[in-house]
Tab-separated table of C-alpha atoms in Angstrom:
chain	number	residue	atom	x	y	z
A	1	MET	CA	11.100	-19.874	16.923
A	2	ASP	CA	7.732	-20.076	19.085
A	3	LEU	CA	6.047	-22.691	17.813
A	4	GLY	CA	3.951	-23.531	20.301
A	5	ARG	CA	2.181	-20.730	19.687
A	6	ALA	CA	2.324	-20.617	16.348
A	7	LYS	CA	0.474	-23.307	16.403
A	8	GLU	CA	-1.938	-22.105	19.105
A	9	ALA	CA	-2.677	-19.256	16.857
A	10	ARG	CA	-3.116	-21.221	14.019
A	11	ASP	CA	-5.709	-24.276	15.567
A	12	GLY	CA	-7.257	-21.584	17.668
A	13	ARG	CA	-8.870	-19.579	14.922
A	14	ASN	CA	-12.799	-20.098	14.013
A	15	PRO	CA	-13.410	-22.548	10.789
A	16	SER	CA	-17.125	-21.058	10.114
A	17	ASN	CA	-17.402	-20.229	6.802
A	18	CYS	CA	-18.651	-16.582	7.595
A	19	HIS	CA	-15.740	-16.723	10.380
A	20	SER	CA	-13.365	-13.417	9.855
A	21	THR	CA	-10.273	-11.642	12.078
A	22	SER	CA	-12.031	-9.024	12.239
A	23	SER	CA	-13.843	-7.329	14.986
A	24	VAL	CA	-17.289	-7.315	13.383
A	25	ALA	CA	-19.458	-9.461	14.499
A	26	VAL	CA	-21.445	-12.811	12.592
A	27	ALA	CA	-24.541	-12.541	13.814
A	28	ASP	CA	-24.127	-8.782	12.354
A	29	ARG	CA	-22.946	-9.270	8.450
A	30	PRO	CA	-25.485	-8.849	6.145
A	31	THR	CA	-27.146	-11.501	4.023
A	32	GLY	CA	-24.597	-12.521	1.602
A	33	GLN	CA	-21.526	-12.556	3.277
A	34	CYS	CA	-21.511	-15.998	3.693
A	35	SER	CA	-20.436	-16.892	0.370
A	36	PRO	CA	-18.073	-17.733	-1.486
A	37	LEU	CA	-14.786	-15.358	-1.538
A	38	GLY	CA	-13.503	-14.535	-5.000
A	39	LEU	CA	-9.707	-13.205	-5.403
A	40	LEU	CA	-8.708	-11.443	-8.171
A	41	ASN	CA	-5.778	-11.035	-9.994
A	42	THR	CA	-4.345	-14.158	-8.744
A	43	TYR	CA	-1.227	-14.902	-10.886
A	44	SER	CA	0.120	-18.303	-9.684
A	45	SER	CA	0.158	-20.839	-7.711
A	46	ARG	CA	3.405	-22.513	-8.380
A	47	ASN	CA	5.430	-19.421	-7.460
A	48	LEU	CA	4.943	-20.626	-3.998
A	49	GLY	CA	5.465	-16.589	-2.670
A	50	ASP	CA	1.632	-16.434	-4.243
A	51	ALA	CA	1.294	-19.497	-3.485
A	52	ALA	CA	1.253	-17.930	0.060
A	53	ILE	CA	-0.058	-14.875	-0.046
A	54	ILE	CA	-2.869	-17.221	-0.917
A	55	THR	CA	-1.855	-19.701	1.085
A	56	ALA	CA	-1.907	-16.489	4.808
A	57	ILE	CA	-5.303	-14.148	2.745
A	58	ARG	CA	-7.025	-17.980	2.959
A	59	LYS	CA	-6.245	-17.969	6.872
A	60	LEU	CA	-5.822	-14.068	7.474
A	61	SER	CA	-9.934	-13.881	6.596
A	62	GLY	CA	-10.881	-17.344	8.115
A	63	VAL	CA	-13.029	-18.112	5.227
A	64	THR	CA	-13.500	-21.958	4.500
A	65	ASP	CA	-14.607	-21.893	0.403
A	66	VAL	CA	-11.917	-19.503	-1.610
A	67	ARG	CA	-11.955	-19.755	-4.994
A	68	ALA	CA	-9.884	-18.336	-7.666
A	69	ASN	CA	-9.577	-18.258	-11.249
A	70	ILE	CA	-5.612	-19.593	-11.975
A	71	THR	CA	-4.872	-22.464	-14.618
A	72	ASP	CA	-1.806	-24.317	-13.742
A	73	GLU	CA	-1.842	-27.153	-14.702
A	74	VAL	CA	-0.555	-28.797	-12.197
A	75	PRO	CA	-1.404	-26.304	-9.189
A	76	VAL	CA	-0.218	-26.220	-5.864
A	77	GLN	CA	-2.675	-27.276	-3.633
A	78	ILE	CA	-4.104	-25.033	-1.030
A	79	SER	CA	-6.532	-25.929	2.102
A	80	GLY	CA	-9.422	-24.246	1.709
A	81	LEU	CA	-8.751	-22.365	-1.642
A	82	SER	CA	-11.158	-24.466	-4.956
A	83	TYR	CA	-10.050	-22.955	-8.028
A	84	SER	CA	-12.051	-22.015	-11.130
A	85	SER	CA	-12.476	-19.954	-13.786
A	86	ASP	CA	-16.393	-19.076	-12.489
A	87	LEU	CA	-16.376	-16.743	-9.600
A	88	SER	CA	-19.865	-14.521	-10.134
A	89	ASP	CA	-21.131	-17.254	-6.763
A	90	CYS	CA	-18.911	-14.881	-4.205
A	91	SER	CA	-19.959	-11.108	-2.968
A	92	ARG	CA	-16.771	-9.734	-2.025
A	93	PHE	CA	-13.262	-9.850	-3.568
A	94	ILE	CA	-9.717	-9.343	-2.618
A	95	SER	CA	-6.698	-7.970	-4.358
A	96	VAL	CA	-4.714	-9.961	-4.117
A	97	GLY	CA	-0.602	-9.060	-3.211
A	98	GLY	CA	2.775	-9.215	-4.757
A	99	ASP	CA	3.928	-7.502	-8.137
A	100	ILE	CA	0.419	-8.265	-9.520
A	101	PHE	CA	0.647	-4.841	-11.712
A	102	ASN	CA	3.765	-5.033	-13.714
A	103	ASN	CA	3.419	-3.937	-16.913
A	104	ALA	CA	6.677	-5.012	-19.081
A	105	ARG	CA	6.270	-2.818	-22.154
A	106	PRO	CA	5.847	0.697	-19.805
A	107	SER	CA	5.719	2.509	-22.440
A	108	PHE	CA	3.070	0.720	-22.987
A	109	LEU	CA	-0.297	-1.790	-21.585
A	110	THR	CA	-0.010	-4.805	-21.861
A	111	ARG	CA	-2.533	-6.995	-22.466
A	112	ASN	CA	-2.213	-8.560	-18.524
A	113	PHE	CA	-1.735	-5.750	-17.214
A	114	ALA	CA	-4.444	-4.516	-18.685
A	115	SER	CA	-6.420	-7.096	-17.260
A	116	ASN	CA	-6.083	-7.365	-14.414
A	117	VAL	CA	-6.521	-3.600	-14.262
A	118	HIS	CA	-10.272	-3.992	-15.957
A	119	ARG	CA	-10.665	-7.083	-13.399
A	120	LEU	CA	-10.664	-4.521	-10.113
A	121	ARG	CA	-11.958	-2.198	-11.543
A	122	ALA	CA	-15.410	-4.712	-12.181
A	123	ASP	CA	-16.103	-5.131	-9.565
A	124	ALA	CA	-14.073	-2.717	-7.218
A	125	HIS	CA	-16.653	-1.867	-5.166
A	126	ARG	CA	-16.941	-4.889	-3.244
A	127	THR	CA	-13.101	-5.552	-3.536
A	128	ILE	CA	-10.220	-4.612	-0.718
A	129	VAL	CA	-6.366	-4.493	-2.081
A	130	PHE	CA	-3.617	-5.995	0.337
A	131	GLY	CA	-0.078	-5.858	0.187
A	132	GLN	CA	0.312	-4.864	-3.367
A	133	THR	CA	3.967	-3.329	-4.889
A	134	ILE	CA	3.370	-1.064	-7.276
A	135	PRO	CA	6.270	-1.853	-9.089
A	136	THR	CA	8.447	0.333	-11.304
A	137	SER	CA	6.969	-1.065	-14.374
A	138	CYS	CA	3.855	0.562	-13.522
A	139	GLY	CA	4.610	3.484	-15.665
A	140	TRP	CA	3.477	5.938	-17.761
A	141	ILE	CA	-0.712	5.500	-18.546
A	142	GLY	CA	-0.672	2.955	-16.670
A	143	LEU	CA	0.119	4.370	-13.342
A	144	PRO	CA	-2.774	5.843	-13.787
A	145	LEU	CA	-5.158	4.173	-15.021
A	146	LEU	CA	-4.788	1.740	-12.113
A	147	ALA	CA	-5.079	4.263	-9.395
A	148	SER	CA	-8.457	5.938	-10.935
A	149	ALA	CA	-9.323	1.303	-10.279
A	150	LEU	CA	-7.739	1.693	-7.079
A	151	ARG	CA	-9.866	5.085	-5.704
A	152	ARG	CA	-12.468	2.662	-6.439
A	153	THR	CA	-12.129	0.139	-3.585
A	154	LYS	CA	-13.482	-0.566	-0.611
A	155	ALA	CA	-9.777	-0.799	0.980
A	156	VAL	CA	-6.818	-0.613	0.147
A	157	VAL	CA	-3.323	-2.190	2.153
A	158	VAL	CA	-0.017	-1.695	0.820
A	159	ARG	CA	3.253	-3.356	1.652
A	160	ASP	CA	5.737	-1.441	0.582
A	161	GLU	CA	6.517	2.811	1.115
A	162	GLU	CA	7.061	3.628	-2.569
A	163	SER	CA	4.167	2.218	-3.764
A	164	PHE	CA	2.361	3.825	-0.798
A	165	ASP	CA	3.632	7.808	-1.076
A	166	VAL	CA	3.462	6.453	-4.933
A	167	LEU	CA	-1.194	6.012	-4.181
A	168	LYS	CA	-0.615	8.788	-2.177
A	169	SER	CA	0.484	11.289	-4.919
A	170	PHE	CA	-2.874	9.998	-7.139
A	171	ASP	CA	-5.042	10.570	-4.144
A	172	VAL	CA	-5.581	6.847	-3.495
A	173	LYS	CA	-6.606	6.064	0.334
A	174	VAL	CA	-4.235	3.931	1.336
A	175	GLU	CA	-2.455	2.412	4.273
A	176	LEU	CA	0.894	0.619	5.512
A	177	SER	CA	1.976	-3.385	6.449
A	178	HIS	CA	3.602	-5.294	4.935
A	179	ASP	CA	3.479	-8.672	3.335
A	180	ALA	CA	0.456	-11.231	4.125
A	181	ALA	CA	2.966	-14.124	4.140
A	182	PHE	CA	4.022	-12.422	7.535
A	183	SER	CA	1.004	-13.975	9.370
A	184	LEU	CA	2.599	-17.751	8.325
A	185	SER	CA	4.501	-19.653	11.334
A	186	PRO	CA	6.133	-22.761	10.561
A	187	THR	CA	3.951	-25.641	11.768
A	188	GLU	CA	5.214	-29.099	13.416
A	189	LEU	CA	4.357	-30.863	10.317
A	190	GLY	CA	6.051	-28.610	7.747
A	191	ILE	CA	8.913	-28.761	9.867
A	192	GLN	CA	8.936	-32.781	9.766
A	193	SER	CA	8.658	-32.665	5.738
A	194	ALA	CA	11.004	-30.562	5.228
A	195	GLU	CA	13.325	-32.903	7.789
A	196	GLN	CA	12.831	-35.746	5.639
A	197	LEU	CA	13.075	-33.366	1.929
A	198	PHE	CA	16.695	-32.687	3.441
A	199	ALA	CA	17.151	-36.113	4.321
A	200	LYS	CA	16.845	-36.844	0.976
A	201	GLN	CA	19.662	-35.362	-0.562
A	202	GLY	CA	22.053	-36.798	2.160
A	203	LEU	CA	21.532	-32.677	4.063
A	204	THR	CA	21.292	-32.401	7.424
A	205	ALA	CA	19.323	-29.022	7.953
A	206	GLU	CA	21.771	-27.325	10.837
A	207	ASN	CA	24.704	-27.750	8.979
A	208	THR	CA	22.699	-26.612	5.347
A	209	VAL	CA	23.787	-23.194	2.920
A	210	LEU	CA	19.824	-22.813	1.294
A	211	LEU	CA	20.436	-20.877	-2.445
A	212	SER	CA	17.211	-18.959	-3.729
A	213	VAL	CA	17.417	-18.808	-7.091
A	214	ARG	CA	15.178	-16.734	-10.266
A	215	SER	CA	15.611	-16.443	-13.781
A	216	PHE	CA	15.182	-12.463	-14.881
A	217	ASP	CA	13.559	-10.814	-17.861
A	218	SER	CA	12.394	-7.109	-18.823
A	219	ILE	CA	9.859	-7.041	-15.933
A	220	TYR	CA	12.810	-8.017	-13.279
A	221	PRO	CA	16.252	-7.171	-15.541
A	222	HIS	CA	19.236	-8.588	-14.894
A	223	ASP	CA	22.311	-10.308	-16.228
A	224	GLN	CA	21.350	-14.003	-16.237
A	225	GLU	CA	25.102	-15.254	-16.659
A	226	LYS	CA	26.975	-12.910	-13.973
A	227	PHE	CA	23.635	-14.354	-11.898
A	228	GLN	CA	25.695	-17.315	-12.999
A	229	ARG	CA	28.809	-17.796	-12.557
A	230	SER	CA	28.286	-15.622	-9.185
A	231	MET	CA	26.224	-18.323	-7.436
A	232	THR	CA	28.812	-21.026	-8.852
A	233	GLU	CA	31.150	-19.124	-7.160
A	234	LEU	CA	29.490	-18.521	-3.616
A	235	SER	CA	28.367	-22.164	-4.065
A	236	SER	CA	32.483	-23.086	-4.231
A	237	ARG	CA	33.388	-21.481	-1.479
A	238	LEU	CA	31.120	-22.172	1.017
A	239	LEU	CA	31.618	-25.892	-0.202
A	240	ASP	CA	35.240	-25.534	0.062
A	241	ARG	CA	34.254	-24.215	3.952
A	242	GLY	CA	32.869	-27.232	4.893
A	243	HIS	CA	29.076	-26.358	4.491
A	244	GLN	CA	26.353	-28.259	2.551
A	245	VAL	CA	24.536	-26.229	-0.221
A	246	ALA	CA	21.828	-26.387	-1.359
A	247	VAL	CA	20.096	-24.836	-3.909
A	248	MET	CA	15.790	-24.708	-3.777
A	249	ILE	CA	13.321	-24.889	-6.806
A	250	GLN	CA	10.866	-21.827	-5.637
A	251	SER	CA	8.827	-21.321	-8.462
A	252	ASP	CA	8.339	-23.268	-12.122
A	253	VAL	CA	5.361	-21.474	-13.467
A	254	ASN	CA	6.669	-21.283	-17.609
A	255	ASP	CA	10.192	-20.701	-19.160
A	256	ARG	CA	9.806	-16.765	-17.997
A	257	ASP	CA	9.840	-17.787	-14.148
A	258	SER	CA	11.373	-20.938	-13.154
A	259	ASP	CA	13.804	-22.224	-10.925
A	260	ARG	CA	14.362	-25.471	-12.811
A	261	THR	CA	17.329	-24.105	-15.428
A	262	ILE	CA	18.935	-21.876	-13.499
A	263	ALA	CA	19.549	-24.643	-10.482
A	264	LYS	CA	20.519	-27.157	-13.066
A	265	GLN	CA	22.683	-25.164	-14.585
A	266	LEU	CA	24.161	-24.676	-11.407
A	267	GLN	CA	24.101	-27.984	-10.477
A	268	GLN	CA	26.626	-29.285	-13.047
A	269	ALA	CA	29.183	-26.707	-12.745
A	270	THR	CA	28.746	-27.390	-9.713
A	271	PRO	CA	28.184	-31.649	-9.060
A	272	ARG	CA	28.720	-30.930	-5.477
A	273	LEU	CA	25.464	-28.917	-5.191
A	274	LYS	CA	22.254	-30.347	-4.457
A	275	LEU	CA	19.704	-29.479	-5.676
A	276	ILE	CA	15.835	-29.735	-3.329
A	277	ASP	CA	12.223	-29.248	-5.159
A	278	PHE	CA	9.543	-27.979	-3.470
A	279	LEU	CA	7.320	-27.943	-6.214
A	280	ASP	CA	7.659	-31.546	-7.973
A	281	ASP	CA	8.280	-33.858	-5.079
A	282	GLY	CA	5.590	-36.200	-5.067
A	283	ASP	CA	6.023	-37.598	-1.132
A	284	ILE	CA	5.423	-33.178	0.079
A	285	ALA	CA	1.662	-32.674	1.073
A	286	ASN	CA	1.561	-28.714	1.525
A	287	PRO	CA	5.058	-27.107	0.018
A	288	VAL	CA	4.258	-23.984	1.465
A	289	GLU	CA	4.556	-25.545	4.570
A	290	THR	CA	7.556	-27.459	3.848
A	291	LEU	CA	9.082	-24.256	2.118
A	292	LEU	CA	8.912	-21.847	5.858
A	293	GLY	CA	9.994	-25.207	7.551
A	294	ALA	CA	12.678	-25.461	5.660
A	295	LEU	CA	13.631	-22.042	5.631
A	296	ALA	CA	13.033	-21.897	9.760
A	297	ILE	CA	15.524	-24.634	9.975
A	298	ALA	CA	18.461	-24.122	7.515
A	299	LYS	CA	21.493	-23.321	9.139
A	300	SER	CA	21.896	-19.869	6.377
A	301	VAL	CA	19.447	-18.287	4.081
A	302	VAL	CA	20.931	-16.941	0.417
A	303	ALA	CA	17.868	-15.463	-0.496
A	304	VAL	CA	17.625	-13.888	-4.392
A	305	ARG	CA	13.646	-14.629	-4.346
A	306	TYR	CA	11.495	-11.765	-2.356
A	307	HIS	CA	9.537	-14.549	-0.114
A	308	ALA	CA	12.475	-16.870	1.023
A	309	ALA	CA	13.824	-13.744	3.046
A	310	VAL	CA	10.049	-12.722	3.856
A	311	LEU	CA	9.199	-16.583	5.102
A	312	ARG	CA	12.898	-17.131	6.401
A	313	MET	CA	12.316	-13.883	8.575
A	314	ALA	CA	8.600	-15.251	8.978
A	315	GLY	CA	10.281	-18.581	10.308
A	316	GLY	CA	12.719	-16.400	13.169
A	317	ARG	CA	15.880	-16.082	11.948
A	318	GLN	CA	17.767	-13.495	8.633
A	319	PRO	CA	18.414	-14.427	5.711
A	320	TYR	CA	20.984	-13.521	3.417
A	321	HIS	CA	19.357	-10.831	1.261
A	322	LEU	CA	20.438	-10.517	-2.552
A	323	PHE	CA	17.254	-7.731	-3.829
A	324	TYR	CA	16.755	-7.196	-7.994
A	325	SER	CA	14.036	-4.868	-7.895
A	326	ARG	CA	11.433	-2.716	-5.782
A	327	LYS	CA	9.965	-4.695	-2.842
A	328	GLY	CA	13.195	-6.101	-2.237
A	329	ARG	CA	14.587	-3.338	-1.729
A	330	GLU	CA	12.275	-1.981	0.572
A	331	LEU	CA	12.042	-5.029	2.832
A	332	HIS	CA	15.808	-4.565	2.679
A	333	LYS	CA	15.722	-0.725	3.593
A	334	ARG	CA	13.410	-1.690	6.541
A	335	HIS	CA	14.167	-4.275	8.334
A	336	SER	CA	18.161	-3.888	8.349
A	337	LEU	CA	18.920	-6.680	6.358
A	338	THR	CA	22.319	-7.617	5.835
A	339	GLY	CA	23.711	-8.561	1.851
A	340	GLY	CA	22.338	-6.025	-0.196
A	341	ALA	CA	21.837	-5.084	-4.637
A	342	LEU	CA	22.361	-8.078	-7.111
A	343	ASP	CA	23.876	-5.818	-8.976
A	344	ASP	CA	26.476	-5.386	-6.551
A	345	PHE	CA	26.890	-9.351	-5.080
A	346	ASP	CA	30.578	-9.895	-4.141
A	347	PRO	CA	30.156	-13.619	-3.432
A	348	SER	CA	33.718	-13.717	-2.616
A	349	GLN	CA	33.020	-11.021	0.466
A	350	ALA	CA	30.016	-12.188	0.942
A	351	VAL	CA	30.602	-15.679	2.849
A	352	SER	CA	31.855	-14.577	6.264
A	353	ASP	CA	28.579	-13.030	6.498
A	354	ILE	CA	26.066	-15.238	5.409
A	355	GLU	CA	28.596	-17.984	8.367
A	356	GLY	CA	27.968	-14.834	10.854
A	357	LEU	CA	23.758	-15.073	9.880
A	358	SER	CA	23.839	-19.114	11.058
A	359	ASP	CA	22.625	-17.794	14.996
A	360	ARG	CA	20.463	-14.602	14.270
A	361	ASP	CA	17.113	-14.702	14.809
A	362	PHE	CA	14.339	-12.184	13.495
A	363	ARG	CA	11.410	-11.565	15.782
A	364	PRO	CA	7.918	-12.170	13.028
A	365	ALA	CA	5.739	-11.108	16.000
A	366	PRO	CA	5.265	-7.569	15.456
A	367	LEU	CA	5.581	-7.526	12.032
A	368	ARG	CA	2.851	-10.511	12.046
A	369	GLN	CA	0.435	-8.913	14.209
A	370	ASN	CA	0.173	-5.312	11.998
A	371	VAL	CA	-0.353	-7.665	9.098
A	372	GLU	CA	-2.938	-9.370	11.395
A	373	SER	CA	-4.794	-6.069	12.318
A	374	SER	CA	-4.332	-4.872	9.255
A	375	PHE	CA	-6.320	-7.352	7.353
A	376	ALA	CA	-9.420	-7.244	9.825
A	377	HIS	CA	-8.765	-3.548	9.641
A	378	ALA	CA	-9.921	-4.122	5.105
A	379	PHE	CA	-11.940	-7.147	6.221
A	380	GLU	CA	-13.733	-5.220	7.908
A	381	GLN	CA	-14.720	-2.908	4.774
A	382	LEU	CA	-16.355	-5.874	2.843
A	383	ALA	CA	-18.892	-6.735	5.629
């Protein structure tokens, strides 16, 4: 983990509102390029995977006035980002990455899916799409409708090969890169904050296995009770072998997308299990930085949530990865990760692999460079 290089890269960016990482000179930009940058199709800041994507895009763009229509009651604060329902002052837009175009009822069009496609189509001529996955739930009439909107945009960059192939088959001009969060690096402040968070729970990072959890629904189907039993068994086995174990609160958006209920159920079943809350701990100034720091310094990470794996890798370490969707399957295959499909997870067989990954490094620099290059090229199309 090269913290010095990460800090240099972070601090070396020009803070000018007109600056970007592209090769287009500021003086060559047309009038209006210094206006606020709008983020389209945002989900929630209280899912720290999405917050990490937004943080990465804000940094990659170099724009200090970025606006997003996010209506969280208690939003996560992100440097350079303001929450506004009015994006009319923005002259250019980025449709953020993630599984934004999920359609919970694939045989129909949900209101949320139709709204996201409509919003993208309305400003397509001044929008780039970066870091998307086209989820399997986006089928039937939804996929051709989305593809039609994407063909109108200035650039489309996806983070997985399956999405790349799907969009190619619909004649979308598309490029393949990685998740935007791979451009992030651990910071000294983030690591210090993470160490304090571990200490508050009586933990030391070098002895702690972090467990990522999530709830499941019609978009991400899985047997919730089976998952809880498996994670309970895994926690007990790891604790019995002398490890400290903590379950993470990485997302707490609503009843459908919250780690809080499952985390508390696991803690009730295994009282020795600790709980680390990255969202509602008042001492955390920057939850994304703290999460990245914690994932970088923990002994091992069992990554169920996609961005628990991505940020562990961005921090230079290997996760034990359990996937449940297209994005996770692609990440697993593309980087030959240890673990497998969540449906096939056997806790009794996993412990030795999790222990073996405690000293396994990951080299994020090529991915970071690819994301930066892909973003710069796409962002140029808005000049």
